[in-house]
Short mmCIF file of C-alpha atoms and ligand atoms in Angstrom, two decimals:
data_model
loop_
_atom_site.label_atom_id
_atom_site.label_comp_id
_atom_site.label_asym_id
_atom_site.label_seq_id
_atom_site.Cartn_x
_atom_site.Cartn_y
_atom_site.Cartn_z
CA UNK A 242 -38.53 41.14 -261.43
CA UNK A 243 -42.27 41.71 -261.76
CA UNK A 244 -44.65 39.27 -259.59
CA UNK A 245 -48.26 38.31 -259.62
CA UNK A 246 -49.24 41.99 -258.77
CA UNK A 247 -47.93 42.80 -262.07
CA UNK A 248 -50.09 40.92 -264.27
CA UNK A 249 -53.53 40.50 -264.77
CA UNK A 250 -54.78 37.02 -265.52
CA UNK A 251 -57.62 37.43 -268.65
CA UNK A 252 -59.16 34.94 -271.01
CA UNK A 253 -58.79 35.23 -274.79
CA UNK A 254 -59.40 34.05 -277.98
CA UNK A 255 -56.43 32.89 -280.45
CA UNK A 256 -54.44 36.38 -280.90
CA UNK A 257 -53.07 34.57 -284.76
CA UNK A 258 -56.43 33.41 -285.88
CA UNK A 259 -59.18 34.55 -283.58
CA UNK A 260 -60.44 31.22 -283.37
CA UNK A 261 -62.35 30.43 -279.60
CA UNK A 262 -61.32 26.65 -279.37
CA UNK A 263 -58.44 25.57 -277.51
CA UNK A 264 -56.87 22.42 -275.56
CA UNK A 265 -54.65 23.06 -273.01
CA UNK A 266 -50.92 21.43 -273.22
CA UNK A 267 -49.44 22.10 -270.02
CA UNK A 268 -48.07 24.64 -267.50
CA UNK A 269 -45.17 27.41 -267.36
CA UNK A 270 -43.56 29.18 -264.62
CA UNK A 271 -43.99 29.32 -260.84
CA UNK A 272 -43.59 25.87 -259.94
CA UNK A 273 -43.75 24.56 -263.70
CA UNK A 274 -40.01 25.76 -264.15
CA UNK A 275 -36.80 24.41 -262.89
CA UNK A 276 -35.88 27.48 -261.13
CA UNK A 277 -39.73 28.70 -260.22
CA UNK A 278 -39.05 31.78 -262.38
CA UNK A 279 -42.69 33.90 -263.08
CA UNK A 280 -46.27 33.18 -262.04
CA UNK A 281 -47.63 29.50 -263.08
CA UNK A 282 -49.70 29.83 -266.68
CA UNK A 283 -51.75 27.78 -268.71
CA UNK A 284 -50.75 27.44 -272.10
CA UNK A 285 -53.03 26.17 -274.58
CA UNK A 286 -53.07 25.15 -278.39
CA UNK A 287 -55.58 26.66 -280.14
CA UNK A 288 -57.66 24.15 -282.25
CA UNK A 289 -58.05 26.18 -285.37
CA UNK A 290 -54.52 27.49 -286.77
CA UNK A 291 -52.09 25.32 -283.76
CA UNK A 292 -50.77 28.43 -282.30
CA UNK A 293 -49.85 28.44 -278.98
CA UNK A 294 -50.56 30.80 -276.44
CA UNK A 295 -50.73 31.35 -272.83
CA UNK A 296 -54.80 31.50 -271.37
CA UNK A 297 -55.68 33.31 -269.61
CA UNK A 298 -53.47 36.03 -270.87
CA UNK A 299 -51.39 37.60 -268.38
CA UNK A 300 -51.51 41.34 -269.19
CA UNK A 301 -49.12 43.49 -267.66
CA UNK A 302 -50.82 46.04 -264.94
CA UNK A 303 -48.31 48.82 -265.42
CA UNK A 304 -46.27 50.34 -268.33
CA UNK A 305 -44.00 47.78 -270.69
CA UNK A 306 -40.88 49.89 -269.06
CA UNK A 307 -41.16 47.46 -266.18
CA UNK A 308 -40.82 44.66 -268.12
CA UNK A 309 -37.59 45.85 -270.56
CA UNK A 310 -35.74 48.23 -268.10
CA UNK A 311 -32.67 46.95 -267.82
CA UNK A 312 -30.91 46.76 -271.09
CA UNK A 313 -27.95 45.01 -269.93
CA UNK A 314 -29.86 42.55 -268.47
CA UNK A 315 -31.95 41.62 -271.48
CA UNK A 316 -29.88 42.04 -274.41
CA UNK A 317 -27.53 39.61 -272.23
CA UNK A 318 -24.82 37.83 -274.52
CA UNK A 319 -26.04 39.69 -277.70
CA UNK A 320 -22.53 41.25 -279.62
CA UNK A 321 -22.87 44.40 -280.29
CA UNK A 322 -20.80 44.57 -283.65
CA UNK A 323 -22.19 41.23 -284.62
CA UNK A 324 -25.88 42.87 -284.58
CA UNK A 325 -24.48 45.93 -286.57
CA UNK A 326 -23.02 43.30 -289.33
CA UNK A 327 -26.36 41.71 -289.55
CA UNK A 328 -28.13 44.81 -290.12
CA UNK A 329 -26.32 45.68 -292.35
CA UNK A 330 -26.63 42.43 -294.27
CA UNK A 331 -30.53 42.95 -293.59
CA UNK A 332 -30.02 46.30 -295.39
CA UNK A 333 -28.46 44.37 -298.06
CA UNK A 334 -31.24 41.65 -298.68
CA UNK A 335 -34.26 44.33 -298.44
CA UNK A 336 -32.51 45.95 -301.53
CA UNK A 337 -32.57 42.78 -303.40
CA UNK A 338 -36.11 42.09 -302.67
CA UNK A 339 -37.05 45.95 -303.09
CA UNK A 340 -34.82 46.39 -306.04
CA UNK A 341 -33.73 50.31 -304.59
CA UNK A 342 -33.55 51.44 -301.45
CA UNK A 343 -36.43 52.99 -299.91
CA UNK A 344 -37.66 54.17 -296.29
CA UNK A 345 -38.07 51.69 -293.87
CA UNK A 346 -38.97 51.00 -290.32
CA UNK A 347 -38.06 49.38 -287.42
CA UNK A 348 -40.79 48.25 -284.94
CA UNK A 349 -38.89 47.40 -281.85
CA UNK A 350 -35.80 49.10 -282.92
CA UNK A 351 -33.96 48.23 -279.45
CA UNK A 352 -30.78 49.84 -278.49
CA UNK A 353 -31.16 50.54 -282.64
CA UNK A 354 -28.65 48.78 -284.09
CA UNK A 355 -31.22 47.97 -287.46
CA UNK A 356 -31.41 51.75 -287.38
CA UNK A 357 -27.80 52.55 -287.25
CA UNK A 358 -27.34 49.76 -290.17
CA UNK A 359 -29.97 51.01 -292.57
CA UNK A 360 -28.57 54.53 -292.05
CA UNK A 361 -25.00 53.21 -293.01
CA UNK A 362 -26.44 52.04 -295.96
CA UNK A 363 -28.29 54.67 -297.15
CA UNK A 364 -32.20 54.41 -296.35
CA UNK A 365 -34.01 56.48 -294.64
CA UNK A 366 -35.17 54.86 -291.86
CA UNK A 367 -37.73 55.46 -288.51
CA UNK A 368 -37.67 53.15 -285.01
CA UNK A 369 -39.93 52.85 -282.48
CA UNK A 370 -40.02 51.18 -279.14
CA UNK A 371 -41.92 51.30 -275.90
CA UNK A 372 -38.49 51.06 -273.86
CA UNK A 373 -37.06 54.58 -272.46
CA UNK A 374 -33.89 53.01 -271.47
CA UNK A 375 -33.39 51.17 -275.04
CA UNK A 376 -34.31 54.40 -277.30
CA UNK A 377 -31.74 56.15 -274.47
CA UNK A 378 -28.88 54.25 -275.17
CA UNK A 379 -29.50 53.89 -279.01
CA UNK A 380 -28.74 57.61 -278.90
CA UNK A 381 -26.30 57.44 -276.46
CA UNK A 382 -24.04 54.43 -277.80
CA UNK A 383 -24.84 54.52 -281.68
CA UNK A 384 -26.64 57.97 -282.43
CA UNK A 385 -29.41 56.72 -283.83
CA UNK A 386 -32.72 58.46 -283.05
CA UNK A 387 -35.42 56.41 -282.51
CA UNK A 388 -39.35 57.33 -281.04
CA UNK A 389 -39.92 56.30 -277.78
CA UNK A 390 -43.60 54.57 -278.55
CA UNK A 391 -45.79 52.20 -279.57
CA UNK A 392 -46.83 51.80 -283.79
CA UNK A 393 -49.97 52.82 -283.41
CA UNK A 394 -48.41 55.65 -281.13
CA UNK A 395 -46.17 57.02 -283.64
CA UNK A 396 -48.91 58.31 -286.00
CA UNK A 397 -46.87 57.35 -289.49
CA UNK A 398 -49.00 58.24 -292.43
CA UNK A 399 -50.40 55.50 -294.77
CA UNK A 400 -47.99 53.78 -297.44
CA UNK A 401 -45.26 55.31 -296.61
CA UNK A 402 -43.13 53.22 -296.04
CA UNK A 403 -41.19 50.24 -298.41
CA UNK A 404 -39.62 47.52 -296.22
CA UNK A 405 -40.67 47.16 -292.35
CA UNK A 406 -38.95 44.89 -289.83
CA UNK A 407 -39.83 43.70 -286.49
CA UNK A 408 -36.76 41.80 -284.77
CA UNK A 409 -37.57 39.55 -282.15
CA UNK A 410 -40.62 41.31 -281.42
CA UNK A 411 -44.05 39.61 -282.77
CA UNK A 412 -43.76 36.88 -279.97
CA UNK A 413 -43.78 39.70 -277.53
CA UNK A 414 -47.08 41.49 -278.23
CA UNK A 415 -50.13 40.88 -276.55
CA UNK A 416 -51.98 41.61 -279.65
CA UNK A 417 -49.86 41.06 -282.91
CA UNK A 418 -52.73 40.94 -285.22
CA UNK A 419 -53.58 44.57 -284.39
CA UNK A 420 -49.69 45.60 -284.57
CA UNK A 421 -49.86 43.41 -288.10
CA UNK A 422 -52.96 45.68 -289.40
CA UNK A 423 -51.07 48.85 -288.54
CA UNK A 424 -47.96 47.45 -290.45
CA UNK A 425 -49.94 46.66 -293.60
CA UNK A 426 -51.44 49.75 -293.63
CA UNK A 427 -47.93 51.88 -293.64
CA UNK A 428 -46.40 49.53 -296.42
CA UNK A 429 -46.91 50.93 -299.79
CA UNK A 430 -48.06 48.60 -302.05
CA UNK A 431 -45.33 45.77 -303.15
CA UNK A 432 -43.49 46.55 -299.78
CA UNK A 433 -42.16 44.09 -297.78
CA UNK A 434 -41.96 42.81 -293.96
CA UNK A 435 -39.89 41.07 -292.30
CA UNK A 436 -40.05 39.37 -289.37
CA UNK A 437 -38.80 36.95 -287.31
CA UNK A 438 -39.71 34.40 -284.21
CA UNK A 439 -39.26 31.46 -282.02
CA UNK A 440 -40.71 28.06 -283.87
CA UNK A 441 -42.35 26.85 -280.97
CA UNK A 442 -43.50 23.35 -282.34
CA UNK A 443 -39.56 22.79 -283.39
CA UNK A 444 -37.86 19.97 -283.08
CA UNK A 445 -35.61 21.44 -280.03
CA UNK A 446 -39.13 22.15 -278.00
CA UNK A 447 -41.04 19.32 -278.94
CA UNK A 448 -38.24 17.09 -277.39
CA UNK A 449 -38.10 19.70 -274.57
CA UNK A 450 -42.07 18.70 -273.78
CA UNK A 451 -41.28 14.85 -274.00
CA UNK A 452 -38.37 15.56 -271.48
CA UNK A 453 -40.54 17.10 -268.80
CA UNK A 454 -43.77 14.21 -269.54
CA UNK A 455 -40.51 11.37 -268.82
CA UNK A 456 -40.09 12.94 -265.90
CA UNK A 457 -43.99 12.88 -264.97
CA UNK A 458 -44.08 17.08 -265.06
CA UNK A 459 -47.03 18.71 -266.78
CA UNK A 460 -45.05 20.85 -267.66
CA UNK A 461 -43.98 22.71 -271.09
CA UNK A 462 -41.11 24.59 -272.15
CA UNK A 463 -42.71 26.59 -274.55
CA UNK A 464 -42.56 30.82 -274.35
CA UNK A 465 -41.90 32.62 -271.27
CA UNK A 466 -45.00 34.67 -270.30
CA UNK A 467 -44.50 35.94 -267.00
CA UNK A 468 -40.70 35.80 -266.73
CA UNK A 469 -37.70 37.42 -268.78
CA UNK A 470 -37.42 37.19 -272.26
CA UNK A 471 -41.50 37.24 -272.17
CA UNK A 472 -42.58 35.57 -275.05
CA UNK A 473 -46.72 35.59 -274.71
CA UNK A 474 -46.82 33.59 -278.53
CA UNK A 475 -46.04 30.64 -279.84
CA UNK A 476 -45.76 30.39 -283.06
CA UNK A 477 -45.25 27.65 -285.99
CA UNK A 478 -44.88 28.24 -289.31
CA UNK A 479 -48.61 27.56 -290.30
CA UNK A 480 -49.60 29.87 -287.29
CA UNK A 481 -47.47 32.70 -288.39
CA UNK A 482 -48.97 32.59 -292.00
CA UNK A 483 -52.15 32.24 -290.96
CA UNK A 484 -51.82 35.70 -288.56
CA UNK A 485 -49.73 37.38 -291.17
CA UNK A 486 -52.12 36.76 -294.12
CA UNK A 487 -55.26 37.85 -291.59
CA UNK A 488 -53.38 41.36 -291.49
CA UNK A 489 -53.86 41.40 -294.88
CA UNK A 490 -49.82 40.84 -296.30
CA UNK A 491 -48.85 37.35 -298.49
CA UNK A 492 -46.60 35.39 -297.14
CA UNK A 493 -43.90 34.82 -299.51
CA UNK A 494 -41.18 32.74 -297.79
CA UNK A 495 -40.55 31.00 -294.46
CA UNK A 496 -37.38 30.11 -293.65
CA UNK A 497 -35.70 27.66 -290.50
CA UNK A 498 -32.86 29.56 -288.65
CA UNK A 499 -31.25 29.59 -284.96
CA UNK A 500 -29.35 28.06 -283.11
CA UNK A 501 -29.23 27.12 -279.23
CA UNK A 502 -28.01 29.64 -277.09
CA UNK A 503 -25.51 28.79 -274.28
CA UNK A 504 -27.10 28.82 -270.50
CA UNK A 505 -25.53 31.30 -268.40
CA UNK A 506 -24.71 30.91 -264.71
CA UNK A 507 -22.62 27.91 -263.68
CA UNK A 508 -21.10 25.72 -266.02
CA UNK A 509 -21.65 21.99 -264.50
CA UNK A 510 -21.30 19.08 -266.58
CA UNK A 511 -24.72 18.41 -266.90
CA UNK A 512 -25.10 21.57 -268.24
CA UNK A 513 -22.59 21.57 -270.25
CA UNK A 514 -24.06 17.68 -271.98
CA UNK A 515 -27.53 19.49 -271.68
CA UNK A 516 -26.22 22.20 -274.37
CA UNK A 517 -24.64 19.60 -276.10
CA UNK A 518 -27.61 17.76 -276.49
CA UNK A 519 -29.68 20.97 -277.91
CA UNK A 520 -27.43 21.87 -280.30
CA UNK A 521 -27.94 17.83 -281.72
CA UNK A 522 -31.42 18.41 -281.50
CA UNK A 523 -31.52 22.35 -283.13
CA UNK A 524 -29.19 20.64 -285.86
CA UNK A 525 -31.28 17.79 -286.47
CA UNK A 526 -34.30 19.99 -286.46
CA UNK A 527 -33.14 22.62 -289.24
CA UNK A 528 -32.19 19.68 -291.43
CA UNK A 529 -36.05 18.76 -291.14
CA UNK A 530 -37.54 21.96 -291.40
CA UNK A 531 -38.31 22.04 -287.85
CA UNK A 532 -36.06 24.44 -286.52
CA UNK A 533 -35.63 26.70 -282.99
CA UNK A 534 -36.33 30.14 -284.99
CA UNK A 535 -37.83 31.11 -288.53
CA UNK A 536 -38.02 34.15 -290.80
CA UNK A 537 -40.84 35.45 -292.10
CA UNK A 538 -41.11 37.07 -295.66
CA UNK A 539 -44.32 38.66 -296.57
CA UNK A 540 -45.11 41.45 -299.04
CA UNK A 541 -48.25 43.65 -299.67
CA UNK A 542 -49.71 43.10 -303.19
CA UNK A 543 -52.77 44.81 -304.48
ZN1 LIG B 284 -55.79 30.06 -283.86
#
């Protein structure tokens, strides 16, 4: 687990809209979580476009390896098989929206599962990721091929590609607006991205901050900047358009997913009623449009 000597503490404007104002909503990690998991960090809402975001931004020191090293550890409780059956329903739905299938890219690819899927079904595809270990064991446990890199790394030439995807992956970057331009730039014209991220003014985490104020913490329980699964943005769904459309890409569809993920570690009771309780609360919050996790459908138009 990284500590303070890993990051460096900088101040930033708003990485979705560039904007310079901000108010600050509360603190996260060190002694602003229940277990003291991370380094404590202001995170603020920025005035302009309501994303959150952690300032100062704590920037890694030392390569993003030492963040995602151990695969086991952070792909935790994910199903293998049931994240090959939803790429391959992913496949699916890009042909719909593309109308053929095409060549398409996977930023993040992971232990490549997306990659194995689109391969099943045809497309050419490409992955990249800044984890050693994950593009490893893609190879090793699917056979799937991805580059071990950044985008801007992997030197793809212009418009070349129809559909890209980023899993999981846009609340993780330090600077998703340049990652965005890259990605806008490599579409061809009508292509599509797809993405997906935490809703961070949910229903589920809205609650979560009136919990902690109850209990006379300033704390928050939004993102995760300095401890695992760190999540440095916090998106809504205006904040998300508002980055997406800066990069240059329309936003064509948001939609509310997710559901609440089971703690791990010991099962007490009050556990057990605090899971209860989310799920209520990520239920509740779908039906209102205000759910845990959202999809993001935007397409490159001339
Ligand atoms: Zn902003």
């Amino acid at each position: 687990m990284p500590d303070s000597s890993h990051f460096e503490f900088r101040d930033i404007n708003c990485p979705a809209c560039g904007g310079d104002l901000h108010k600050f909503v509360g603190w996260r990690g060190g002694r602003a979580h229940h277990s003291g998991s991370g380094e404590l960090t202001a995170i603020v809402r920025c005035i302009h476009c309501t994303h959150q975001y952690p300032n100062p931004m704590p920037f890694p020191k030392g390569n993003l390896d030492e963040l995602y090293f151990d695969a086991d550890k952070y792909f935790f409780g994910h199903d293998i098989e049931k994240k090959k059956e939803n790429g391959l329903r992913m496949m699916r739905q890009f042909e719909e929206r593309l109308g053929k299938k095409g060549r398409i890219l996977d930023v993040g690819c992971g232990v490549g599962e997306n990659l194995w899927a689109a391969l099943q079904s045809g497309w050419q595809a490409e992955g990249v990721d800044p984890s050693s270990e994950f593009i490893r064991l893609g190879k090793e446990r699917l056979g799937v091929s991805g580059r071990n890199c950044t985008l801007e790394e992997a030197g793809f030439c212009a418009e070349s590609f129809d559909v890209i995807m980023m899993s999981s992956i846009i609340e993780h970057l330090y600077d998703p607006f340049m990652v965005l331009v890259e990605a806008t730039k490599l579409l061809k014209n009508g292509g599509w991205l797809w993405l997906d991220a935490p809703n961070e003014d949910g229903l589920y985490m809205r609650l979560g901050n009136v919990y902690m104020a109850l209990q006379r913490k300033d704390w928050v329980v939004v993102m995760a900047p300095t401890f695992p699964p760190y999540h440095v943005q916090g998106f809504n769904p205006s904040s998300i358009k508002t980055l997406v459309e800066r990069s240059g890409l329309y936003v064509r569809e948001i939609n509310m997913i997710g559901a609440v993920c089971e703690q791990t570690g010991e099962k007490t009771l009050r556990k057990r009623a605090e899971y209860l309780a989310a799920s209520a609360v990520n239920r509740l919050g779908r039906a209102f449009n205000s759910g845990t996790y959202m999809t993001i459908w935007a397409q490159k138009t001339v």
